[in-house]
Tab-separated table of C-alpha atoms in Angstrom:
chain	number	residue	atom	x	y	z
K	16	MET	CA	-11.840	9.268	48.371
K	17	ILE	CA	-9.197	6.604	46.876
K	18	ASP	CA	-7.333	7.232	43.711
K	19	ARG	CA	-6.074	4.147	41.762
K	20	CYS	CA	-8.110	1.788	43.253
K	21	GLY	CA	-10.702	-1.736	42.266
K	22	VAL	CA	-13.417	-1.706	44.579
K	23	SER	CA	-15.934	-4.707	43.728
K	24	PRO	CA	-19.055	-3.191	44.461
K	25	SER	CA	-21.048	-4.778	46.971
K	26	PRO	CA	-24.127	-6.515	46.168
K	27	PHE	CA	-26.663	-5.852	47.517
K	28	LEU	CA	-25.817	-1.912	48.670
K	29	SER	CA	-22.800	0.632	47.939
K	30	GLN	CA	-20.849	1.176	50.603
K	31	ARG	CA	-22.285	5.281	51.626
K	32	SER	CA	-26.033	4.096	50.592
K	33	LEU	CA	-25.834	3.061	53.693
K	34	VAL	CA	-23.697	5.474	55.305
K	35	LYS	CA	-26.603	8.396	53.590
K	36	SER	CA	-29.261	6.610	54.469
K	37	GLY	CA	-28.440	6.392	57.919
K	38	THR	CA	-30.109	1.965	58.633
K	39	VAL	CA	-28.164	-0.269	60.930
K	40	TRP	CA	-26.422	-2.930	58.115
K	41	ASN	CA	-23.990	-5.550	58.286
K	42	ASN	CA	-22.260	-5.369	55.226
K	43	LEU	CA	-22.405	-9.472	54.582
K	44	GLY	CA	-22.254	-8.940	50.682
K	45	ALA	CA	-18.871	-6.873	50.608
K	46	ARG	CA	-15.934	-8.487	49.726
K	47	GLY	CA	-12.391	-7.165	50.180
K	48	LEU	CA	-11.140	-3.307	49.263
K	49	HIS	CA	-8.648	-3.940	46.398
K	50	VAL	CA	-5.982	-1.855	46.303
K	51	THR	CA	-3.073	-2.576	43.498
K	52	ALA	CA	-1.569	-1.035	40.711
K	53	VAL	CA	-2.180	-4.501	38.787
K	54	GLN	CA	-4.247	-2.796	36.599
K	55	CYS	CA	-2.769	0.210	35.010
K	56	LYS	CA	0.537	-1.802	33.880
K	57	ASN	CA	0.622	-2.379	29.598
K	58	HIS	CA	0.648	-5.985	29.345
K	59	ALA	CA	0.612	-5.118	24.930
K	60	ALA	CA	2.984	-7.051	23.284
K	61	ARG	CA	5.663	-6.641	25.554
K	62	ILE	CA	7.257	-9.532	26.956
K	63	ARG	CA	8.099	-9.041	30.362
K	64	VAL	CA	11.660	-9.624	31.670
K	65	GLY	CA	12.642	-12.940	33.473
K	66	LYS	CA	14.923	-15.401	34.671
K	67	GLY	CA	17.456	-14.698	31.543
K	68	ASP	CA	17.016	-18.316	29.421
K	69	ARG	CA	14.078	-16.899	26.452
K	70	GLY	CA	15.553	-15.734	23.354
K	71	VAL	CA	13.785	-12.716	22.408
K	72	THR	CA	13.945	-11.252	18.429
K	73	TYR	CA	13.959	-7.679	17.303
K	74	GLU	CA	10.313	-7.928	17.034
K	75	GLN	CA	9.265	-9.184	20.704
K	76	ALA	CA	12.345	-7.235	21.726
K	77	LEU	CA	11.140	-3.881	21.999
K	78	HIS	CA	7.753	-2.925	22.364
K	79	PRO	CA	4.838	-1.055	20.326
K	80	HIS	CA	5.330	2.445	21.499
K	81	HIS	CA	8.829	1.624	19.660
K	82	ILE	CA	6.676	1.438	16.714
K	83	GLY	CA	8.254	3.620	13.963
K	84	HIS	CA	10.750	5.199	16.527
K	85	ARG	CA	12.929	1.926	16.450
K	86	LYS	CA	10.056	-0.300	14.950
K	87	GLY	CA	8.737	-0.571	11.123
K	88	TRP	CA	5.595	-2.427	10.502
K	89	LEU	CA	4.406	-5.822	9.660
K	90	SER	CA	1.903	-4.514	7.360
K	91	GLN	CA	2.756	-2.529	4.848
K	92	HIS	CA	-0.334	-0.861	2.370
K	93	PRO	CA	-1.636	3.148	2.304
K	94	CYS	CA	-5.149	1.497	3.249
K	95	ASN	CA	-4.716	3.532	6.958
K	96	LEU	CA	-3.710	6.902	5.682
K	97	LYS	CA	-6.231	9.434	6.108
K	98	GLY	CA	-8.493	9.680	3.053
K	99	GLU	CA	-8.412	5.497	1.690
K	100	GLU	CA	-10.566	3.047	1.951
K	101	GLY	CA	-10.622	-0.582	2.616
K	102	ALA	CA	-8.305	-0.548	5.607
K	103	ALA	CA	-10.694	-3.024	7.198
K	104	ASP	CA	-10.538	-5.684	4.189
K	105	ARG	CA	-6.906	-5.550	4.126
K	106	ALA	CA	-6.394	-6.382	8.053
K	107	LEU	CA	-8.813	-9.743	7.504
K	108	GLU	CA	-6.679	-11.156	4.353
K	109	ASP	CA	-3.164	-10.100	6.642
K	110	VAL	CA	-5.189	-11.809	9.376
K	111	PHE	CA	-5.632	-14.977	6.947
K	112	ILE	CA	-2.520	-14.585	6.105
K	113	ARG	CA	-0.440	-14.100	8.880
K	114	ARG	CA	-2.531	-17.992	9.760
K	115	PHE	CA	-1.833	-19.634	6.720
K	116	MET	CA	1.647	-19.274	6.655
K	117	PHE	CA	2.145	-20.524	10.515
K	118	GLY	CA	-0.721	-23.702	8.889
K	119	THR	CA	1.928	-24.273	6.112
K	120	PHE	CA	5.522	-23.991	7.018
K	121	HIS	CA	4.475	-24.975	10.743
K	122	GLY	CA	7.323	-24.948	12.674
K	123	CYS	CA	9.646	-22.965	10.703
K	124	LEU	CA	9.344	-19.341	10.991
K	125	ALA	CA	11.340	-16.843	12.465
K	126	ASN	CA	10.020	-14.325	12.598
K	127	GLU	CA	6.584	-12.575	11.915
K	128	VAL	CA	5.970	-11.862	8.559
K	129	VAL	CA	6.063	-9.149	7.437
K	130	ILE	CA	3.456	-8.533	4.455
K	131	LYS	CA	3.660	-5.766	1.241
K	132	ARG	CA	0.901	-3.601	-1.260
K	133	ARG	CA	2.816	-2.239	-4.078
K	134	GLY	CA	-0.448	-1.806	-6.699
K	135	ASN	CA	-2.774	-5.234	-7.433
K	136	LEU	CA	0.979	-7.225	-6.244
K	137	LEU	CA	1.447	-9.042	-2.372
K	138	ILE	CA	4.636	-9.061	-1.305
K	139	VAL	CA	4.798	-11.871	1.674
K	140	CYS	CA	8.208	-11.987	3.153
K	141	ALA	CA	9.540	-14.520	5.678
K	142	LEU	CA	12.261	-15.307	7.887
K	143	MET	CA	12.496	-19.138	8.364
K	144	LEU	CA	14.240	-21.475	9.315
K	145	GLN	CA	16.402	-24.666	7.390
K	146	LYS	CA	14.301	-27.463	9.349
K	147	LEU	CA	13.384	-29.033	5.911
K	148	PRO	CA	14.809	-29.885	2.485
K	149	PRO	CA	15.122	-26.680	0.220
K	150	GLN	CA	12.815	-28.858	-2.241
K	151	LYS	CA	10.146	-28.773	0.190
K	152	PHE	CA	10.908	-24.840	0.889
K	153	TYR	CA	9.656	-24.500	-3.158
K	154	PHE	CA	6.937	-26.786	-3.103
K	155	LEU	CA	5.218	-25.126	-0.164
K	156	THR	CA	6.799	-21.739	-1.939
K	157	GLY	CA	4.912	-22.298	-5.313
K	158	TYR	CA	1.662	-24.221	-3.292
K	159	THR	CA	1.013	-20.665	-1.504
K	160	GLU	CA	1.490	-18.491	-4.399
K	161	SER	CA	-0.378	-20.447	-6.773
K	162	LEU	CA	-2.636	-20.906	-3.832
K	163	LEU	CA	-3.176	-17.410	-2.030
K	164	SER	CA	-3.474	-15.427	-5.501
K	165	HIS	CA	-6.789	-17.221	-6.809
K	166	PHE	CA	-7.955	-16.896	-2.986
K	167	TYR	CA	-7.485	-12.975	-3.488
K	168	LYS	CA	-7.362	-12.179	-7.276
K	169	CYS	CA	-4.002	-10.667	-8.008
K	170	PRO	CA	-1.045	-11.835	-8.364
K	171	VAL	CA	1.118	-12.703	-4.816
K	172	LYS	CA	4.498	-13.059	-4.315
K	173	LEU	CA	6.533	-14.972	-1.303
K	174	GLU	CA	10.139	-13.672	-0.186
K	175	ILE	CA	11.372	-16.442	1.740
K	176	GLN	CA	14.981	-16.444	3.367
K	177	THR	CA	16.436	-19.505	5.447
K	178	LEU	CA	18.644	-19.224	8.184
K	179	GLN	CA	20.006	-22.330	10.496
K	180	LYS	CA	19.285	-20.879	13.931
K	181	GLN	CA	17.008	-18.409	15.269
K	182	ALA	CA	17.769	-14.733	15.412
K	183	VAL	CA	17.770	-13.267	18.668
K	184	TYR	CA	18.492	-9.794	19.575
K	185	LYS	CA	18.705	-10.510	23.588
K	186	TYR	CA	17.319	-12.670	26.567
K	187	LEU	CA	15.266	-12.109	28.692
P	26	MET	CA	-3.451	29.943	-27.335
P	27	SER	CA	-2.329	27.917	-30.248
P	28	SER	CA	-0.999	24.255	-29.635
P	29	THR	CA	1.107	22.538	-32.634
P	30	GLY	CA	2.605	19.158	-30.328
P	31	ARG	CA	1.437	16.116	-31.742
P	32	GLY	CA	-0.251	13.473	-29.241
P	33	VAL	CA	1.559	10.413	-28.873
P	34	THR	CA	-0.022	8.124	-26.658
P	35	SER	CA	2.112	4.781	-25.847
P	36	PRO	CA	-0.252	2.480	-23.961
P	37	LEU	CA	2.375	0.028	-22.166
P	38	CYS	CA	1.000	-3.075	-20.750
P	39	PHE	CA	2.156	-3.968	-17.374
P	40	SER	CA	5.278	-6.408	-16.572
P	41	SER	CA	6.397	-7.983	-14.224
P	42	ASP	CA	7.436	-5.544	-11.326
P	43	PRO	CA	11.469	-4.632	-11.885
P	44	ASN	CA	12.215	-5.101	-8.720
P	45	SER	CA	11.366	-8.435	-7.709
P	46	ALA	CA	13.535	-11.859	-8.071
P	47	PRO	CA	14.160	-13.011	-11.084
P	48	CYS	CA	12.036	-15.569	-12.679
P	49	PRO	CA	12.042	-17.543	-15.919
P	50	ALA	CA	9.173	-16.409	-18.150
P	51	LEU	CA	7.544	-13.015	-17.876
P	52	ASN	CA	4.561	-12.351	-16.321
P	53	LYS	CA	1.822	-10.615	-18.098
P	54	TYR	CA	-1.204	-8.384	-16.064
P	55	GLY	CA	-3.446	-7.726	-18.022
P	56	GLY	CA	-3.858	-5.635	-22.286
P	57	ALA	CA	-2.389	-2.424	-22.875
P	58	ARG	CA	-4.112	0.689	-21.239
P	59	GLU	CA	-3.269	4.293	-20.934
P	60	VAL	CA	-3.375	5.651	-17.744
P	61	HIS	CA	-5.231	8.597	-17.004
P	62	SER	CA	-4.880	8.547	-13.319
P	63	ASP	CA	-5.957	10.806	-11.459
P	64	ARG	CA	-6.386	9.182	-7.996
P	65	LEU	CA	-3.513	6.047	-7.857
P	66	CYS	CA	-2.815	4.701	-4.552
P	67	ASN	CA	-1.158	0.858	-4.062
P	68	GLY	CA	-4.513	-0.444	-3.288
P	69	LYS	CA	-5.878	-3.220	-5.108
P	70	ASP	CA	-9.340	-1.617	-6.118
P	71	PHE	CA	-8.147	1.121	-8.808
P	72	LEU	CA	-6.685	-1.735	-10.584
P	73	ARG	CA	-9.080	-4.100	-9.869
P	74	ASN	CA	-11.624	-2.697	-11.867
P	75	SER	CA	-9.342	-1.271	-15.030
P	76	THR	CA	-9.053	-4.196	-17.393
P	77	PHE	CA	-6.789	-5.897	-14.895
P	78	GLY	CA	-8.731	-9.069	-15.088
P	79	PHE	CA	-7.235	-12.326	-13.289
P	80	GLU	CA	-8.136	-13.704	-16.334
P	81	LYS	CA	-5.032	-12.574	-18.179
P	82	PHE	CA	-2.698	-14.369	-16.236
P	83	GLU	CA	-0.421	-15.783	-19.338
P	84	ARG	CA	3.760	-15.957	-19.241
P	85	LEU	CA	5.506	-14.218	-22.687
P	86	SER	CA	8.606	-13.862	-23.379
P	87	TRP	CA	10.703	-10.718	-23.471
P	88	SER	CA	10.349	-10.355	-27.020
P	89	GLN	CA	6.185	-10.982	-26.949
P	90	ILE	CA	6.235	-8.351	-24.894
P	91	ILE	CA	8.409	-5.287	-26.830
P	92	THR	CA	6.711	-6.368	-29.917
P	93	ASN	CA	2.479	-6.088	-27.950
P	94	THR	CA	3.653	-2.151	-27.621
P	95	THR	CA	2.910	0.334	-29.338
P	96	ILE	CA	3.567	3.975	-29.341
P	97	THR	CA	0.827	5.662	-31.944
P	98	VAL	CA	1.577	8.962	-33.283
P	99	THR	CA	-2.169	10.883	-33.653
P	100	ASP	CA	-2.876	14.601	-34.951
P	101	GLU	CA	-5.012	15.598	-32.898
P	102	PRO	CA	-2.787	18.314	-30.122
P	103	ASP	CA	-2.096	17.004	-26.531
P	104	THR	CA	-3.491	18.164	-23.949
P	105	LEU	CA	-1.150	21.156	-21.858
P	106	PHE	CA	-1.081	21.264	-18.555
P	107	GLN	CA	-0.686	24.291	-16.406
P	108	LYS	CA	0.139	22.728	-13.458
P	109	VAL	CA	0.360	18.924	-12.508
P	110	SER	CA	-0.105	18.821	-8.661
P	111	VAL	CA	1.412	15.324	-7.351
P	112	LEU	CA	1.015	15.176	-3.499
P	113	VAL	CA	1.980	12.131	-1.580
P	114	LYS	CA	1.004	9.978	2.065
P	115	GLY	CA	2.538	7.791	4.591
P	116	HIS	CA	2.961	6.792	7.163
P	117	ASP	CA	7.314	6.527	8.032
P	118	ARG	CA	8.384	10.511	6.688
P	119	SER	CA	12.129	8.615	5.522
P	120	VAL	CA	10.153	7.040	3.349
P	121	LEU	CA	8.442	10.046	1.649
P	122	ASP	CA	12.221	11.258	1.843
P	123	SER	CA	13.430	8.935	-0.024
P	124	TYR	CA	10.893	9.528	-2.183
P	125	GLU	CA	11.083	12.737	-2.921
P	126	PHE	CA	14.744	12.483	-5.006
P	127	PHE	CA	13.619	9.926	-6.379
P	128	ALA	CA	10.986	12.061	-7.742
P	129	THR	CA	12.656	15.107	-7.877
P	130	MET	CA	16.428	13.175	-10.068
P	131	ALA	CA	13.815	12.286	-12.384
P	132	ALA	CA	12.573	15.439	-13.063
P	133	LYS	CA	15.708	17.322	-13.226
P	134	GLU	CA	16.961	14.044	-15.734
P	135	LEU	CA	13.577	14.859	-18.372
P	136	GLY	CA	13.973	18.461	-18.366
P	137	ILE	CA	10.450	18.889	-16.370
P	138	THR	CA	10.113	22.319	-15.105
P	139	LEU	CA	9.716	21.438	-10.745
P	140	GLY	CA	7.930	23.735	-8.979
P	141	ASN	CA	8.545	24.152	-4.784
P	142	VAL	CA	9.166	20.653	-4.057
P	143	PHE	CA	7.592	21.046	-0.351
P	144	GLU	CA	5.693	19.202	2.916
P	145	PRO	CA	2.259	20.300	4.126
P	146	PRO	CA	1.975	18.947	8.004
P	147	LYS	CA	1.175	16.891	9.311
P	148	ASP	CA	-1.893	15.319	10.536
P	149	VAL	CA	-2.460	12.739	13.220
P	150	LEU	CA	-5.967	10.829	13.709
P	151	ARG	CA	-5.892	10.407	17.607
P	152	LEU	CA	-8.440	7.049	19.251
P	153	THR	CA	-8.957	7.107	23.502
P	154	LEU	CA	-9.653	3.757	24.310
P	155	LEU	CA	-10.062	2.071	27.621
P	156	LYS	CA	-7.176	-0.021	28.964
P	157	SER	CA	-9.785	-3.154	30.939
P	158	ILE	CA	-12.847	-4.850	29.024
P	159	HIS	CA	-14.513	-3.730	32.402
P	160	ILE	CA	-15.143	-0.675	34.041
P	161	PHE	CA	-11.724	1.636	35.201
P	162	LYS	CA	-12.852	4.217	33.250
P	163	LYS	CA	-9.698	6.295	34.746
P	164	HIS	CA	-7.130	4.061	32.141
P	165	ARG	CA	-7.165	4.774	29.100
P	166	VAL	CA	-5.094	3.916	26.668
P	167	GLN	CA	-4.454	6.463	23.560
P	168	TYR	CA	-2.750	5.317	19.725
P	169	GLU	CA	-2.586	7.059	16.841
P	170	MET	CA	-2.168	6.835	12.854
P	171	ARG	CA	-0.822	10.161	11.526
P	172	THR	CA	-0.369	10.629	7.920
P	173	HIS	CA	2.897	12.337	6.901
P	174	TYR	CA	2.669	14.957	3.615
P	175	ARG	CA	4.519	16.055	0.551
P	176	CYS	CA	3.706	18.025	-2.407
P	177	LEU	CA	5.485	17.959	-5.672
P	178	GLU	CA	4.619	20.590	-8.585
P	179	LEU	CA	5.606	20.620	-11.883
P	180	PHE	CA	4.558	23.462	-14.330
P	181	ARG	CA	3.708	23.918	-18.181
P	182	LEU	CA	4.322	20.258	-19.451
P	183	THR	CA	2.383	18.638	-22.476
P	184	GLY	CA	0.071	15.566	-21.665
P	185	SER	CA	2.792	12.670	-22.726
P	186	THR	CA	5.015	13.870	-21.280
P	187	ALA	CA	2.903	14.057	-18.029
P	188	GLN	CA	1.251	10.644	-18.715
P	189	VAL	CA	4.957	9.140	-18.898
P	190	TYR	CA	6.719	10.615	-16.429
P	191	LEU	CA	3.247	9.660	-13.773
P	192	GLU	CA	3.435	6.451	-14.572
P	193	TYR	CA	6.902	5.561	-14.231
P	194	ILE	CA	6.426	7.394	-11.069
P	195	GLN	CA	3.887	5.401	-9.462
P	196	ARG	CA	5.262	2.200	-10.789
P	197	ASN	CA	7.943	2.857	-8.519
P	198	LEU	CA	5.724	3.716	-5.475
P	199	PRO	CA	6.916	2.344	-2.777
P	200	GLU	CA	4.246	0.503	-0.494
P	201	GLY	CA	1.942	2.202	2.421
P	202	VAL	CA	2.243	5.276	0.082
P	203	ALA	CA	-0.135	6.529	-1.917
P	204	MET	CA	-0.940	9.742	-4.447
P	205	GLU	CA	-2.653	11.822	-5.124
P	206	VAL	CA	-2.394	13.789	-8.717
P	207	SER	CA	-4.579	17.295	-9.297
P	208	LYS	CA	-3.997	18.170	-13.467
P	209	ILE	CA	-4.551	22.046	-14.292
P	210	ALA	CA	-5.152	21.903	-18.000
P	211	VAL	CA	-5.343	24.456	-20.594
P	212	ALA	CA	-7.144	24.649	-22.916
P	213	LYS	CA	-8.440	27.106	-26.484
P	214	VAL	CA	-11.392	29.630	-25.576
P	215	PRO	CA	-13.993	29.314	-27.351
P	216	GLU	CA	-14.233	31.399	-30.879
P	217	HIS	CA	-18.174	32.552	-30.121
P	218	ILE	CA	-16.983	34.505	-27.206
P	219	LEU	CA	-13.891	35.629	-28.502
P	220	GLN	CA	-15.822	39.022	-29.376
P	221	PRO	CA	-17.982	40.680	-27.563
P	222	MET	CA	-21.783	40.128	-28.292
P	223	TRP	CA	-22.228	44.300	-28.830
P	224	GLU	CA	-19.348	44.754	-31.265
P	225	GLU	CA	-20.376	41.752	-33.730
P	226	PRO	CA	-22.837	43.189	-36.526
P	227	THR	CA	-26.226	41.468	-36.808
P	228	ALA	CA	-27.438	39.702	-39.806
P	229	ASP	CA	-31.284	40.113	-40.078
P	230	ASN	CA	-33.398	42.903	-38.670
P	231	ALA	CA	-34.451	41.278	-35.817
P	232	PRO	CA	-33.489	43.819	-32.270
P	233	SER	CA	-30.280	42.521	-30.781
P	234	PRO	CA	-30.445	41.379	-27.759
P	235	THR	CA	-28.737	44.142	-26.335
P	236	ALA	CA	-30.355	47.576	-27.598
P	237	ASP	CA	-32.845	47.123	-24.788
P	238	LEU	CA	-30.212	47.318	-21.440
P	239	LYS	CA	-28.094	50.251	-24.180
P	240	GLY	CA	-31.631	52.207	-24.860
């Protein structure tokens, strides 16, 4: 029994059944044996170490198993707790809000958007780069707040902090 | 048990969040209502079903809000609670630690007798899924969701105290934290069962229902 390998099955018959049946067949359709450890590696939300020229934020540098220990949560609502409902609706809203923010403030987002829910209130916190003049930021903030509050029928507040440069945690 | 306290209801209207960024005019989310929540979470559905409506979104100044809040004093007796139990749930233990400190401090300031404040054991929901989209059954990935709890017990409260305290606690509930409140009320024993039936003198000549039992 070969462990940790990916054996592509032959399109006609497997190796074992050939031996059992005793027929003399050439494995014309059999493909090669791949013995790799590649499929055991985790790829989720990880940036692999590279040459050292790519700046990476704190959020990107820490892997998902650090959530709760060294990392916080990007979306805070009580629906994932035991005995609470509505998790799927909140997840859908979060996805839409993140895409909306990414599109409205195109190229300005420095880090992931943090979404908090306090009662009826939806608070969207974002870190921005100073790529636009402040008047445009104010307009886009008001536009986002009114549009999202009309979509979700709840008060939406946007909390924006701007930075001059990208906040780099380390270079990978 | 005689209850002499008068019921005081203070419907407060929800003004804008005190922790938010300052804005020139305050937003009024809805009309005045009393808090009768036995189960509150920081989701939207609870408040959506109440009198809050997006149609009532107006801009009011401070003076208008102050005149809108009315404290009504009624003569009906106040409900008495033997025990009010507040269970707070969250994903982050440190958030619950700080919330417990805040809630216990608020209770001490208001003079509410606090029972034991304890931490029930956490609940972990684990999911084991296949790592790959096709085959590789031996390689799986596990996710878990931890729910931490904190329980506060308050004893011997009046209805109005409980209402004020719970409203204060709930307004300052952090995001991502849910709360369940259970109240045990004390009621007066109804008069018709105060005295046992066989001791009551029967006015009419009809045979008492307990005659067969005794004889």
